[in-house]
Steps between C-alpha positions, in 0.01 A plus 500: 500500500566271772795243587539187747794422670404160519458441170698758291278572318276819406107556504253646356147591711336522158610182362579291830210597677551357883684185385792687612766427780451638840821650486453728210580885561461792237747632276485770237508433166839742498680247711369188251590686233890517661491143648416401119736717348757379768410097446603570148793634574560209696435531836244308681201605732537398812288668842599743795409374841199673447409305233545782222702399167824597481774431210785284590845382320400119387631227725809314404472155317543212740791232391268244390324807290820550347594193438172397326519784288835424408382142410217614284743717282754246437231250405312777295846522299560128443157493371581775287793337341262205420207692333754669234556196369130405517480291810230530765780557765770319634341252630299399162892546345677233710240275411673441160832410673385121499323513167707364210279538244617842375899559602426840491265530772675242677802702503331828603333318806811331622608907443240617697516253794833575554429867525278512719689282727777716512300823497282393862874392643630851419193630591482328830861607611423849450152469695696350782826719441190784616356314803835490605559846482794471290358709230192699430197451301594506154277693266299283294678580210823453638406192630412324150875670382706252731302168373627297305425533123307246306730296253285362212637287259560609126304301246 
């Protein structure tokens, strides 16, 4: 088995052939076998300055990283809320909010629009409350606990 620095990646002579990089040195098949076992784990392979693969802890999430994960869960759980009652998402939802042809829909729209308003204000505050440094990252979890509940009306 072989591995490149440059890339990250491993080789194989017998399937790669010489379309390898010229940075590639040998390792045993022990030491894949624990890089593996350690990537799984969750580490990450990284090299030595001699080029040889070494396990290392996994680099911390940038602020932007965090924050766009942050954004994808909250808009994964308004989207949620939609689809139980049988919307595409939130966005197909607060289409109704203008449409008077069926109260109830209108009604769940005009619901749903002002959710989501008040969910990405919460959500923003908090985001910035942790650029500021004036709290930590919430969990993901905890941070769909302190939005604001969606309010539909009774029929």
């Amino acid at each position: 088995m072989l591995y490149s620095k440059s890339t990250g990646g491993f080789y194989d002579q017998a399937v790669h052939g010489n379309s390898m990089p010229a940075d590639c040195v040998d390792i045993s098949m022990e030491l894949y076998a624990a890089l593996m076992e350690g990537q799984a784990a969750g580490k990450r392979i990284s090299a030595d300055d001699n080029g040889l693969p070494i396990l290392v802890d996994q680099l911390e999430p940038s602020d932007n990283e965090i924050e766009a994960h942050k954004i994808a869960v909250v808009q994964k759980h308004l989207d949620n809320a939609a689809r139980t009652l049988r919307y595409d998402s939130i966005a197909s939802a607060i289409t109704y909010a203008d449409e008077p042809a069926v109260m109830k829909f209108q009604a769940e729209g005009r619901a749903f629009r002002e959710w989501r308003s008040l969910v990405w204000q919460a959500c923003y505050a908090i985001l910035d409350e942790v650029k500021t440094g004036d709290r930590g990252v919430p969990t993901d979890a905890d941070l769909l606990d302190e939005l604001p509940a969606l309010v539909l009306p009774s029929e």
